[in-house]
XYZ file of C-alpha atoms in Angstrom:
780
model
C 125.715 -103.746 -5.937
C 126.669 -106.858 -7.888
C 127.620 -106.735 -11.565
C 124.141 -106.677 -12.764
C 123.513 -103.676 -10.494
C 120.345 -105.335 -9.084
C 121.420 -105.255 -5.470
C 120.756 -102.604 -2.829
C 123.308 -99.957 -2.254
C 124.870 -100.685 1.164
C 128.121 -98.696 1.177
C 129.142 -95.574 -0.235
C 132.450 -93.767 -0.866
C 132.669 -90.088 -1.227
C 136.173 -88.906 -2.723
C 136.612 -85.065 -1.849
C 135.948 -83.720 1.688
C 135.199 -80.153 0.754
C 131.927 -78.492 1.584
C 129.979 -80.494 -0.638
C 131.648 -83.844 -0.516
C 131.548 -83.743 3.135
C 127.890 -82.812 3.287
C 127.018 -85.580 0.917
C 128.882 -88.076 3.103
C 126.944 -86.780 6.103
C 123.648 -87.228 4.457
C 124.488 -90.748 3.177
C 125.230 -91.397 6.958
C 121.842 -89.863 7.890
C 120.185 -92.620 5.932
C 121.885 -95.158 8.014
C 124.533 -96.123 5.409
C 128.333 -96.510 6.049
C 130.290 -94.155 3.936
C 133.951 -93.857 3.240
C 135.056 -90.231 3.063
C 138.576 -89.771 1.429
C 140.743 -86.775 0.394
C 144.306 -86.168 -0.303
C 147.309 -86.411 2.126
C 148.642 -82.964 2.660
C 152.356 -82.697 2.377
C 154.219 -83.545 5.711
C 151.030 -84.538 7.488
C 151.602 -86.886 10.490
C 147.687 -87.628 10.347
C 147.164 -88.881 6.713
C 143.453 -88.592 7.096
C 143.678 -85.096 8.498
C 141.518 -83.448 5.823
C 138.648 -85.948 5.988
C 138.734 -86.203 9.685
C 138.630 -82.453 10.150
C 135.810 -82.113 7.733
C 133.707 -84.503 9.925
C 134.613 -82.449 13.000
C 133.610 -79.308 11.274
C 130.162 -81.147 10.176
C 129.565 -81.808 13.937
C 129.739 -78.140 14.805
C 127.985 -76.669 11.767
C 124.697 -74.857 11.990
C 122.292 -75.962 10.373
C 123.467 -79.240 11.255
C 124.506 -81.576 8.180
C 123.917 -84.578 10.460
C 120.438 -85.624 11.687
C 121.955 -86.942 14.773
C 125.456 -87.149 16.156
C 125.152 -90.975 15.983
C 125.140 -90.693 12.243
C 128.641 -89.204 12.406
C 130.002 -92.634 13.422
C 129.040 -93.988 10.196
C 131.457 -91.817 8.200
C 135.026 -93.251 8.139
C 137.536 -90.762 7.196
C 140.628 -91.811 5.061
C 142.665 -90.884 2.117
C 143.288 -91.550 -1.480
C 146.768 -92.945 -1.106
C 146.032 -95.472 1.629
C 142.354 -96.304 1.054
C 141.633 -96.711 -2.638
C 141.686 -100.476 -2.248
C 138.643 -100.021 0.241
C 136.667 -98.801 -3.054
C 136.274 -102.358 -3.872
C 133.776 -102.785 -0.931
C 131.715 -99.724 -1.998
C 128.467 -99.993 -4.182
C 128.479 -96.254 -5.014
C 131.537 -93.959 -5.484
C 130.754 -90.185 -5.601
C 133.491 -87.791 -6.746
C 133.264 -84.326 -5.425
C 136.774 -82.885 -6.016
C 137.787 -79.434 -7.582
C 136.094 -78.576 -10.804
C 139.148 -79.326 -13.074
C 138.752 -81.887 -15.706
C 142.542 -82.928 -15.487
C 142.258 -83.716 -11.838
C 138.992 -85.486 -12.241
C 140.058 -87.875 -15.002
C 143.302 -88.712 -13.166
C 141.317 -89.644 -10.184
C 138.822 -91.576 -12.373
C 141.755 -93.851 -13.647
C 142.751 -94.674 -10.148
C 138.950 -95.349 -9.212
C 138.692 -97.872 -12.196
C 141.674 -99.718 -10.973
C 140.305 -100.073 -7.473
C 136.593 -100.423 -7.667
C 134.652 -103.597 -8.081
C 133.199 -103.989 -11.684
C 129.605 -102.852 -11.765
C 129.846 -100.443 -8.857
C 128.372 -97.041 -9.672
C 130.589 -93.965 -10.143
C 129.219 -90.486 -10.334
C 130.574 -86.992 -10.299
C 129.014 -84.082 -8.275
C 130.081 -81.581 -11.117
C 127.642 -78.863 -12.118
C 129.838 -77.368 -14.884
C 131.688 -80.095 -16.864
C 129.833 -82.000 -19.422
C 129.779 -85.940 -18.936
C 130.913 -86.423 -22.294
C 134.153 -84.558 -21.340
C 134.511 -86.234 -18.095
C 134.554 -89.881 -19.633
C 136.458 -88.942 -22.865
C 139.443 -91.390 -23.185
C 138.341 -93.680 -20.438
C 137.583 -97.385 -20.824
C 134.078 -98.583 -21.932
C 133.812 -100.447 -18.360
C 134.234 -97.004 -16.691
C 131.800 -95.233 -19.095
C 129.078 -97.979 -18.668
C 128.779 -97.377 -14.926
C 129.378 -93.542 -14.888
C 126.784 -90.850 -14.319
C 126.522 -87.271 -12.873
C 124.684 -86.918 -9.540
C 124.583 -83.140 -8.954
C 123.509 -82.621 -5.314
C 122.411 -78.970 -4.109
C 123.839 -77.355 -1.059
C 123.421 -78.143 1.791
C 122.792 -81.750 0.569
C 120.709 -82.674 4.006
C 118.136 -80.008 3.413
C 117.933 -79.465 -0.569
C 115.728 -82.007 -2.028
C 117.019 -81.782 -5.624
C 119.199 -84.195 -7.185
C 119.786 -83.709 -10.891
C 121.104 -86.882 -12.730
C 122.664 -87.038 -16.023
C 123.695 -90.326 -17.753
C 125.582 -90.802 -21.093
C 124.759 -92.797 -24.231
C 126.732 -95.749 -22.851
C 125.644 -95.670 -19.125
C 124.003 -98.728 -17.964
C 120.306 -97.813 -17.452
C 120.410 -100.417 -14.474
C 123.131 -98.501 -12.786
C 121.078 -95.294 -13.166
C 117.886 -96.889 -11.703
C 119.898 -98.233 -8.706
C 121.456 -94.986 -7.831
C 118.209 -93.036 -8.451
C 116.122 -95.415 -6.292
C 118.644 -95.118 -3.370
C 118.799 -91.385 -3.840
C 114.820 -91.286 -3.751
C 114.021 -93.846 -1.022
C 117.408 -93.594 1.321
C 118.261 -89.974 0.747
C 115.052 -88.376 0.520
C 115.753 -86.739 -3.002
C 113.487 -85.863 -5.801
C 115.342 -87.113 -8.757
C 115.260 -84.938 -11.820
C 116.624 -86.496 -15.118
C 118.635 -83.957 -17.111
C 120.449 -83.914 -20.529
C 123.979 -83.501 -20.715
C 123.978 -79.691 -21.442
C 125.624 -76.735 -19.756
C 124.460 -76.137 -16.094
C 121.666 -78.720 -16.453
C 118.425 -77.452 -15.371
C 118.250 -75.539 -12.155
C 121.536 -73.779 -12.243
C 121.129 -72.986 -15.955
C 117.709 -71.135 -15.385
C 118.385 -70.035 -11.871
C 121.687 -68.314 -12.989
C 119.953 -66.652 -15.929
C 117.221 -65.412 -13.576
C 119.717 -64.076 -10.799
C 121.919 -62.353 -13.443
C 119.040 -60.740 -15.090
C 117.592 -59.641 -11.920
C 120.668 -58.146 -10.591
C 121.370 -56.430 -13.966
C 118.021 -54.785 -14.146
C 118.243 -53.579 -10.669
C 121.334 -51.745 -11.457
C 120.052 -50.433 -14.836
C 116.650 -49.331 -13.263
C 118.367 -47.788 -10.220
C 116.224 -49.905 -7.708
C 117.035 -50.053 -4.132
C 117.878 -53.715 -3.247
C 115.171 -53.933 -0.653
C 112.566 -53.086 -3.451
C 114.081 -55.512 -5.957
C 113.948 -58.345 -3.337
C 110.486 -57.514 -2.538
C 109.369 -57.847 -5.985
C 111.345 -60.966 -6.571
C 109.897 -62.695 -3.572
C 106.494 -63.364 -2.497
C 104.462 -62.374 -5.350
C 105.920 -64.980 -7.474
C 106.194 -67.561 -4.718
C 110.037 -67.136 -4.338
C 111.629 -67.100 -0.998
C 111.477 -63.779 0.939
C 115.330 -63.352 0.526
C 114.497 -62.283 -3.025
C 117.603 -62.158 -5.326
C 120.211 -60.050 -3.370
C 119.537 -61.869 -0.192
C 119.715 -65.283 -2.014
C 123.144 -64.321 -3.511
C 124.306 -63.184 -0.001
C 123.331 -66.689 1.264
C 125.117 -68.703 -1.403
C 128.142 -66.257 -1.619
C 128.810 -63.616 -4.184
C 132.134 -65.233 -5.017
C 130.409 -68.421 -6.404
C 128.381 -66.441 -8.982
C 131.424 -65.575 -11.168
C 132.471 -69.169 -11.371
C 128.853 -70.479 -12.339
C 128.581 -67.540 -14.925
C 132.010 -68.212 -16.383
C 131.328 -71.921 -16.958
C 127.914 -71.183 -18.703
C 129.489 -68.301 -20.705
C 132.131 -70.596 -22.179
C 129.814 -73.399 -22.757
C 126.658 -71.971 -24.169
C 126.520 -70.660 -27.741
C 126.610 -67.098 -28.595
C 123.057 -67.460 -29.855
C 121.770 -68.413 -26.314
C 119.924 -65.428 -24.541
C 122.083 -66.079 -21.565
C 124.867 -63.995 -23.055
C 122.450 -60.918 -23.176
C 122.289 -60.912 -19.360
C 125.955 -60.527 -18.910
C 126.797 -56.994 -17.556
C 129.892 -55.506 -16.359
C 129.438 -55.116 -12.431
C 132.510 -53.255 -10.981
C 130.676 -52.970 -7.656
C 130.308 -56.651 -7.240
C 134.045 -57.274 -8.369
C 135.017 -54.802 -5.675
C 132.877 -56.427 -2.855
C 134.456 -59.756 -3.689
C 137.900 -58.422 -3.812
C 137.460 -56.833 -0.321
C 135.881 -59.747 1.420
C 132.249 -58.706 1.103
C 131.179 -62.070 -0.162
C 127.914 -62.549 1.535
C 127.003 -64.090 5.051
C 130.077 -66.067 5.027
C 132.144 -62.975 4.696
C 132.148 -59.506 6.174
C 128.582 -59.055 4.566
C 127.308 -58.759 1.048
C 124.416 -56.620 -0.342
C 123.280 -56.624 3.271
C 125.302 -56.587 6.379
C 124.904 -56.326 10.140
C 127.085 -53.339 11.346
C 128.461 -53.937 14.663
C 130.476 -50.881 15.062
C 130.342 -49.177 18.474
C 128.500 -52.203 19.891
C 125.568 -51.547 17.941
C 123.723 -54.174 15.407
C 122.455 -52.197 12.579
C 121.097 -53.733 9.573
C 122.403 -52.090 6.434
C 121.851 -52.374 2.669
C 124.269 -51.447 -0.070
C 123.393 -48.595 -2.547
C 123.909 -49.966 -5.947
C 124.588 -46.565 -7.346
C 127.314 -45.456 -4.883
C 128.594 -48.599 -3.358
C 127.934 -47.176 0.136
C 126.165 -48.857 2.845
C 123.060 -47.186 4.451
C 120.493 -48.333 7.175
C 118.240 -51.105 5.687
C 114.830 -49.763 4.800
C 111.546 -51.170 4.356
C 110.515 -52.192 1.093
C 108.336 -49.566 -0.834
C 106.677 -51.071 -4.011
C 103.447 -49.344 -4.758
C 102.185 -52.009 -6.890
C 102.591 -54.549 -3.818
C 100.724 -52.214 -1.372
C 97.144 -53.146 -0.301
C 97.567 -56.872 -1.553
C 98.818 -55.870 -4.857
C 100.811 -58.381 -6.889
C 98.418 -61.178 -6.410
C 97.332 -60.886 -10.144
C 100.615 -61.623 -11.947
C 99.500 -60.407 -15.306
C 98.443 -57.144 -13.709
C 101.510 -56.816 -11.798
C 103.743 -57.548 -15.028
C 101.650 -54.861 -16.956
C 101.786 -52.156 -14.057
C 103.615 -49.158 -15.351
C 105.358 -48.293 -12.089
C 108.962 -49.054 -11.083
C 108.045 -52.354 -9.512
C 105.910 -53.658 -12.376
C 108.615 -52.512 -14.927
C 111.244 -54.533 -12.945
C 109.017 -57.463 -12.378
C 108.212 -57.579 -16.253
C 111.774 -57.011 -17.353
C 113.091 -60.083 -15.163
C 110.239 -62.499 -15.140
C 108.815 -62.261 -18.631
C 112.256 -63.279 -20.076
C 112.999 -65.856 -17.381
C 109.792 -67.562 -18.048
C 110.460 -67.459 -21.945
C 113.912 -68.757 -21.185
C 112.460 -71.710 -19.244
C 110.292 -72.429 -22.264
C 113.530 -72.632 -24.474
C 115.127 -75.364 -22.283
C 112.460 -77.929 -23.354
C 113.786 -80.235 -24.975
C 117.373 -79.045 -24.922
C 117.893 -79.466 -21.099
C 114.873 -81.813 -20.355
C 112.367 -83.698 -22.045
C 109.315 -82.051 -20.449
C 108.053 -79.200 -18.532
C 107.574 -81.305 -15.220
C 111.470 -81.657 -15.047
C 112.015 -77.962 -15.124
C 109.294 -77.144 -12.773
C 110.545 -79.639 -10.201
C 114.049 -78.639 -10.555
C 113.262 -74.981 -9.727
C 110.656 -75.676 -6.983
C 113.448 -77.876 -5.253
C 116.798 -76.474 -6.274
C 115.806 -72.689 -5.706
C 112.771 -73.083 -3.313
C 110.245 -71.564 -5.692
C 106.828 -72.434 -4.641
C 105.572 -72.834 -8.106
C 107.680 -73.943 -11.131
C 108.050 -71.557 -14.241
C 105.411 -73.212 -16.266
C 102.988 -73.203 -13.227
C 103.628 -69.487 -13.115
C 102.978 -69.111 -16.774
C 99.583 -70.816 -16.222
C 98.768 -68.106 -13.506
C 99.547 -65.289 -15.912
C 98.173 -66.840 -19.056
C 100.496 -68.069 -21.952
C 98.816 -65.769 -24.521
C 98.927 -62.719 -22.230
C 102.709 -63.664 -21.594
C 103.201 -63.706 -25.184
C 101.901 -60.352 -25.670
C 103.956 -58.686 -23.140
C 107.038 -60.411 -24.701
C 106.168 -59.161 -28.321
C 105.467 -55.741 -27.125
C 109.088 -55.822 -25.715
C 110.515 -57.150 -28.825
C 111.431 -60.642 -27.364
C 111.427 -63.781 -29.561
C 108.619 -66.357 -28.621
C 109.909 -69.808 -27.976
C 108.095 -72.616 -29.955
C 106.959 -74.357 -26.721
C 105.306 -71.102 -25.491
C 103.698 -70.359 -28.740
C 102.389 -74.020 -28.689
C 100.576 -73.022 -25.354
C 99.190 -69.886 -26.506
C 95.542 -71.037 -26.285
C 95.918 -73.897 -23.661
C 97.303 -74.296 -20.109
C 100.517 -75.984 -19.502
C 98.862 -78.038 -16.734
C 95.227 -79.501 -16.610
C 93.241 -81.885 -14.493
C 91.383 -84.634 -16.780
C 89.582 -87.640 -15.222
C 91.023 -86.819 -11.892
C 94.511 -86.713 -13.055
C 97.008 -84.005 -13.477
C 98.337 -83.703 -16.933
C 101.003 -81.692 -18.602
C 101.547 -80.384 -22.183
C 103.837 -82.339 -24.234
C 106.022 -80.876 -27.193
C 103.494 -82.539 -29.792
C 100.452 -80.588 -28.437
C 98.915 -83.588 -26.526
C 98.638 -83.902 -22.960
C 100.399 -86.634 -20.840
C 99.746 -87.844 -17.144
C 102.239 -86.616 -14.378
C 103.321 -89.966 -13.269
C 104.379 -90.452 -9.691
C 107.230 -92.702 -8.721
C 106.042 -96.141 -7.500
C 105.426 -96.006 -3.960
C 104.292 -92.411 -3.782
C 100.994 -91.313 -2.483
C 99.926 -87.564 -2.360
C 96.848 -86.155 -0.700
C 96.931 -83.614 -3.540
C 96.340 -86.329 -6.113
C 93.594 -87.864 -4.093
C 91.875 -84.475 -3.858
C 91.688 -84.428 -7.576
C 89.375 -87.352 -7.985
C 87.507 -87.397 -4.589
C 85.651 -85.206 -2.157
C 86.156 -85.109 1.575
C 84.220 -87.453 3.744
C 83.735 -84.453 6.138
C 85.212 -80.979 6.660
C 84.938 -77.829 8.514
C 86.823 -74.505 8.292
C 89.909 -75.900 9.917
C 90.338 -79.517 8.763
C 89.093 -82.300 6.261
C 88.869 -85.926 6.480
C 89.728 -88.004 3.444
C 89.356 -91.742 2.419
C 92.796 -92.801 1.084
C 91.635 -96.459 0.460
C 91.975 -99.742 1.880
C 89.773 -98.781 4.943
C 92.070 -96.045 6.002
C 90.952 -92.371 6.769
C 93.139 -89.443 6.702
C 92.529 -86.271 8.803
C 94.153 -83.054 7.250
C 94.514 -79.765 9.046
C 93.701 -76.650 6.842
C 94.119 -73.860 9.325
C 96.725 -71.040 9.083
C 99.919 -72.621 9.938
C 97.983 -75.674 10.662
C 97.300 -74.316 14.195
C 95.156 -76.320 16.353
C 91.709 -74.753 17.154
C 88.189 -75.823 18.175
C 87.397 -76.792 14.596
C 90.262 -79.359 14.411
C 89.617 -80.853 17.867
C 85.849 -81.253 16.885
C 86.721 -83.008 13.563
C 89.491 -85.233 15.267
C 86.565 -86.398 17.700
C 84.220 -87.009 14.662
C 86.867 -88.797 12.626
C 87.662 -91.094 15.594
C 83.982 -92.114 16.045
C 83.548 -92.739 12.164
C 86.766 -94.817 12.016
C 85.404 -97.013 14.872
C 82.229 -97.474 13.042
C 83.175 -97.959 9.563
C 86.932 -98.036 8.913
C 90.205 -99.839 10.034
C 92.602 -97.111 10.900
C 93.187 -93.229 10.947
C 96.275 -91.299 9.764
C 96.912 -87.721 10.684
C 98.868 -86.126 8.011
C 98.917 -82.879 5.750
C 100.994 -81.523 2.970
C 101.535 -78.020 4.543
C 104.892 -76.633 5.316
C 104.294 -77.690 8.955
C 102.250 -80.504 10.549
C 101.231 -78.044 13.038
C 102.755 -75.091 14.760
C 100.620 -75.879 18.076
C 97.620 -74.312 19.525
C 96.196 -71.037 17.881
C 97.647 -68.354 20.142
C 95.583 -65.620 18.442
C 92.316 -66.952 19.576
C 93.591 -67.930 23.046
C 94.715 -64.282 23.407
C 91.567 -62.815 22.193
C 89.380 -64.865 24.581
C 91.712 -64.025 27.476
C 91.595 -60.383 26.681
C 87.763 -60.419 26.883
C 87.915 -62.389 30.029
C 86.379 -65.562 28.387
C 88.625 -67.810 30.387
C 85.582 -70.209 30.698
C 85.873 -70.802 26.820
C 89.780 -71.360 27.020
C 89.033 -73.942 29.765
C 86.521 -75.754 27.700
C 88.990 -76.023 24.862
C 91.490 -77.498 27.189
C 89.224 -79.994 28.516
C 87.995 -80.796 25.053
C 91.476 -81.267 23.736
C 92.360 -83.453 26.642
C 89.366 -85.760 26.191
C 89.918 -85.921 22.421
C 93.659 -86.743 22.690
C 92.748 -89.474 25.330
C 90.095 -90.938 23.085
C 92.570 -91.182 20.269
C 95.455 -92.675 22.518
C 92.652 -95.470 23.737
C 90.948 -95.907 20.576
C 90.250 -99.452 19.578
C 92.040 -99.081 16.208
C 95.375 -97.695 15.304
C 95.963 -94.023 14.685
C 99.325 -93.015 13.050
C 100.531 -89.494 13.039
C 102.685 -88.450 10.047
C 104.424 -85.175 10.692
C 106.942 -83.270 8.606
C 108.246 -79.919 9.175
C 107.367 -78.465 12.567
C 105.327 -80.318 15.021
C 105.217 -78.200 18.137
C 103.118 -77.933 21.350
C 99.703 -79.332 20.639
C 101.063 -80.745 17.326
C 103.737 -82.741 19.354
C 100.812 -83.745 21.809
C 99.291 -85.582 18.816
C 102.351 -87.515 18.091
C 102.546 -88.336 21.816
C 99.068 -89.807 21.904
C 98.910 -91.706 18.424
C 99.388 -95.469 18.223
C 102.388 -94.878 16.256
C 104.264 -92.220 14.265
C 105.824 -92.372 10.912
C 107.618 -89.164 10.726
C 109.426 -87.505 7.635
C 113.152 -87.184 8.608
C 112.962 -83.440 8.581
C 110.596 -83.021 11.467
C 111.225 -80.566 14.184
C 109.253 -81.793 17.286
C 108.940 -80.178 20.788
C 106.757 -79.226 23.763
C 107.470 -75.401 23.392
C 104.573 -74.110 25.675
C 107.009 -72.894 28.505
C 108.651 -70.583 25.924
C 105.146 -69.011 25.433
C 104.575 -68.772 29.377
C 102.356 -71.735 29.623
C 102.774 -75.435 29.847
C 101.405 -78.498 27.807
C 97.840 -78.862 28.840
C 96.537 -81.624 26.244
C 98.429 -84.518 28.014
C 102.182 -83.978 26.881
C 103.568 -83.725 30.313
C 101.770 -87.030 31.224
C 102.764 -88.712 27.897
C 106.395 -87.855 28.427
C 106.392 -89.129 32.044
C 104.963 -92.445 30.868
C 107.682 -92.661 28.182
C 110.808 -91.947 30.432
C 109.271 -93.907 33.408
C 108.571 -96.835 31.215
C 112.282 -96.974 29.720
C 113.863 -100.130 30.966
C 117.280 -98.538 30.453
C 116.517 -95.337 32.365
C 116.987 -95.161 36.084
C 114.086 -95.973 38.374
C 112.460 -94.357 41.397
C 110.199 -91.249 41.781
C 112.731 -88.554 40.636
C 114.420 -89.509 37.350
C 111.709 -89.608 35.057
C 110.033 -86.003 36.216
C 113.404 -84.614 36.267
C 114.292 -85.473 32.636
C 110.858 -84.186 31.486
C 111.233 -81.154 33.470
C 114.630 -80.524 31.779
C 113.072 -81.073 28.297
C 109.886 -79.272 28.652
C 110.924 -76.242 30.925
C 113.602 -75.345 28.272
C 111.037 -75.737 25.330
C 113.633 -78.181 23.702
C 112.932 -79.053 20.028
C 114.310 -82.037 18.269
C 115.822 -80.902 14.982
C 115.212 -84.068 13.131
C 113.010 -87.289 13.632
C 116.234 -89.104 14.730
C 116.831 -86.522 17.500
C 113.084 -86.713 18.490
C 113.620 -90.448 19.077
C 116.563 -89.705 21.388
C 114.282 -87.301 23.196
C 111.396 -89.662 23.322
C 109.033 -87.385 21.393
C 109.045 -90.520 18.978
C 109.212 -94.151 20.310
C 111.918 -96.455 19.239
C 109.705 -98.395 17.069
C 108.309 -95.254 15.270
C 109.170 -95.125 11.567
C 111.105 -92.402 9.734
C 110.847 -91.635 6.085
C 113.491 -89.974 4.159
C 111.339 -88.684 1.042
C 108.534 -86.318 1.863
C 106.598 -87.532 -1.117
C 106.544 -91.136 0.406
C 105.340 -90.358 4.001
C 101.638 -90.660 3.542
C 102.139 -94.183 1.668
C 104.436 -95.201 4.390
C 101.959 -94.039 7.188
C 99.100 -95.839 5.692
C 101.149 -98.953 5.463
C 102.263 -98.817 9.246
C 98.514 -98.213 10.206
C 97.394 -101.167 8.110
C 100.112 -103.325 9.601
C 98.951 -102.572 13.132
C 95.224 -103.382 12.433
C 95.239 -107.166 12.946
C 95.134 -107.909 16.717
C 95.509 -104.361 17.652
C 94.851 -103.388 21.339
C 94.986 -99.957 22.800
C 97.313 -99.282 25.681
C 96.188 -99.587 29.317
C 95.991 -96.500 31.698
C 99.078 -96.198 33.658
C 100.044 -95.089 37.179
C 103.208 -93.101 38.345
C 105.241 -92.963 41.479
C 106.144 -89.373 41.949
C 108.171 -87.504 44.297
C 105.600 -84.828 45.501
C 106.597 -81.738 47.286
C 110.048 -82.624 48.062
C 110.714 -83.264 44.404
C 109.289 -79.924 43.328
C 111.402 -78.299 46.031
C 114.556 -79.674 44.354
C 113.473 -78.489 40.913
C 112.612 -74.999 42.205
C 116.165 -74.846 43.664
C 117.774 -75.763 40.138
C 115.626 -72.927 38.641
C 116.758 -70.449 41.265
C 120.533 -71.331 40.301
C 119.683 -70.374 36.599
C 117.840 -67.223 37.761
C 120.931 -66.140 39.704
C 123.127 -66.505 36.645
C 120.749 -64.544 34.654
C 119.497 -67.427 32.592
C 115.928 -67.452 33.882
C 113.425 -64.553 34.089
C 110.990 -63.958 36.890
C 108.248 -65.435 34.911
C 110.373 -68.372 33.736
C 110.667 -69.261 37.470
C 106.731 -69.005 37.865
C 106.214 -71.042 34.677
C 108.759 -73.622 35.930
C 107.191 -73.724 39.422
C 103.913 -74.796 37.900
C 105.481 -77.381 35.642
C 107.407 -78.787 38.623
C 104.087 -79.080 40.544
C 102.667 -81.014 37.650
C 105.489 -83.288 37.091
C 106.032 -84.166 40.761
C 102.313 -84.941 41.225
C 101.166 -82.091 43.395
C 100.791 -83.308 46.846
C 101.474 -86.851 46.017
C 103.193 -89.155 48.348
C 105.871 -91.068 46.591
C 104.921 -94.186 48.110
C 101.351 -94.169 46.496
C 100.699 -94.468 42.842
C 99.423 -91.420 41.212
C 96.998 -92.147 38.271
C 97.579 -90.612 34.841
C 94.280 -88.845 34.948
C 95.435 -86.981 38.102
C 98.399 -85.624 36.150
C 96.199 -84.527 33.460
C 94.143 -82.569 35.864
C 97.273 -80.758 37.086
C 98.235 -79.917 33.612
C 94.795 -78.358 33.032
C 94.899 -76.475 36.333
C 98.386 -75.269 35.810
C 97.912 -74.052 32.193
C 94.662 -72.135 33.432
C 96.691 -70.620 36.277
C 99.461 -69.357 33.818
C 97.103 -68.163 31.122
C 95.520 -65.691 33.529
C 98.654 -63.973 34.061
C 99.650 -60.538 32.541
C 103.151 -61.840 31.770
C 101.951 -64.938 29.876
C 99.513 -62.712 27.698
C 102.396 -60.143 27.099
C 104.524 -63.241 25.925
C 101.870 -64.429 23.690
C 101.212 -60.970 22.283
C 104.838 -60.422 21.473
C 105.200 -63.840 19.713
C 102.123 -62.938 17.471
C 103.643 -59.661 16.740
C 107.165 -60.548 16.031
C 107.421 -64.310 15.621
C 110.070 -64.551 18.452
C 109.867 -65.269 22.307
C 109.796 -62.415 24.759
C 112.981 -62.882 27.086
C 112.315 -60.731 29.937
């Protein structure tokens, strides 16, 4: 970044190699950007970079992984603040992530100011110290380039970035950092005001504190409290006590203390503060949550057992964890939020005591902490993984009805909530989503430049065609978008049918097809429930028809005379992975989890996955040639149901090609996929069918021997050996002679036959049933 802040951020420095600082550095490296990670030099240390260097080593071992690939770690250069401060002159953005002490931060800022290049951005990751305090007494040149960039932990996975700027901060500096954070780091940037806790932690801490206090006061079991503060409101299933265990009980007093000191006594936050001797004792004795000996929940391993336990809030003793028992949530209850909050039982009373006040507190934060309700909703959805923001929840309840509940409880009504008494906070007008502003008018929800969402397209158009499992949308410029709408976006006959129709329609009237959806997962694979049902009634012919139809449709997609671009995010497993393997190109969200997992279910890929992976490894000019290397590599990947845990890893495993694109920001995925499709249109030619030289029976024998070795060590079950044997036969070409070429069509036949052979076995059906019941593979 030059002095006018107009250039791209090419190099970043992070000072402070603790959990957050190291995590931020790792994620900058995930974006393909060089990052300097600095910390102090410990007294007497021979290796002066030991703290930063050790932090990187820990990151490489951590789970979930902070790095999207091990290659990204090479972009992090460890250093220290005594020897490497002069290197800050080459950095465009300097992030401070040191201990939350104002004196330490300001002393560091003086050193940064002396070393940095004028015009480079400097930011703090603080969540507790106001910007005005951080910059007090520092020169105007520093204040002009300074802002707060509050990342959420872990930085790779949490999409929220809260940005706070001061009255003297150069708007160009803010814009450059925000743009980099959005496009390169994949963050949703929420602009906050310089108020205590900003948005997410201010409201989130209020909610958690209130929920914990009310559970103590009302004598609830923590399992029941978490059930109420979970799915009914679209909150993560951890609820509140599970969430606190996850982030750490010892963190809560620090956040509470900073807000207690910073907020005026008139703020409702103070009314939620309660003495909790039990929690103080838990922290003192090391029961700080999952990172400690346990928390509100723990896994008791005494005597070799693994007993899940929950704490009794009244006695402080652990007891076996029970199943939640909330009468209001039985038989589908809790769907009508107003009825839930009005219910007279224990669950309803708890929900009302916590959520009515939490939603009212959210309304108080506009305009104090944010300019509009959109910022509040974005912060809570992305910072706390709420499915709905607080104002979206109020719309589900009804503002007028929420006001009535609050009045009945003697609560004060915030002006913004009173304003919405007879109107919604959000509405759709002329195909645009609008929000209620402070003056009572509505403004359009504006997307950042370059963002295209299917949700917005749906507001102003109808699908070109649809069925119960998928829809087809015109997204402009001659491009169609196929969206899966089945449960979990699992693949079934409806999706295969509509994909076939979409291919025909695109050929006749459009330029290109994009396969994309805005669900949690691109696709979890084939609908196992339907397969199990068909097999249980002996309808194997119907299963075979679906396998054949899927193979044909995927081949039609691969050899279509126009580009088909798949745009996955979340899980793309089994048949979902096979869509990527047959698309002309892929534009993947960085957080895509891709793999052919069929062997874990007791079958094998049957829609061309084995054939496509053979083609990719055999055609790699850097990979060894001959009949055995490619089948061996695919066997290793597929038999172990290997899943790439990022788009970067998917490239390493060849689930994605080297030229496939990766989008960091989920909201930009559709626009990027559409652009890729249009870029391929001119001069597009489909690939030509391939032939393989495969090792045949001798190659299968070698693979069988390898599996026998795993079985003798207890690492493969009897059915694993059966599945691996069938997979080996497919990948080695059956009775192929390694001298004669094997057409891809023959390998497809072997895939289909092998799948049908395995789906007829009792062991496979047992595995499918177990996965459907428990969500976990059966390993025996």
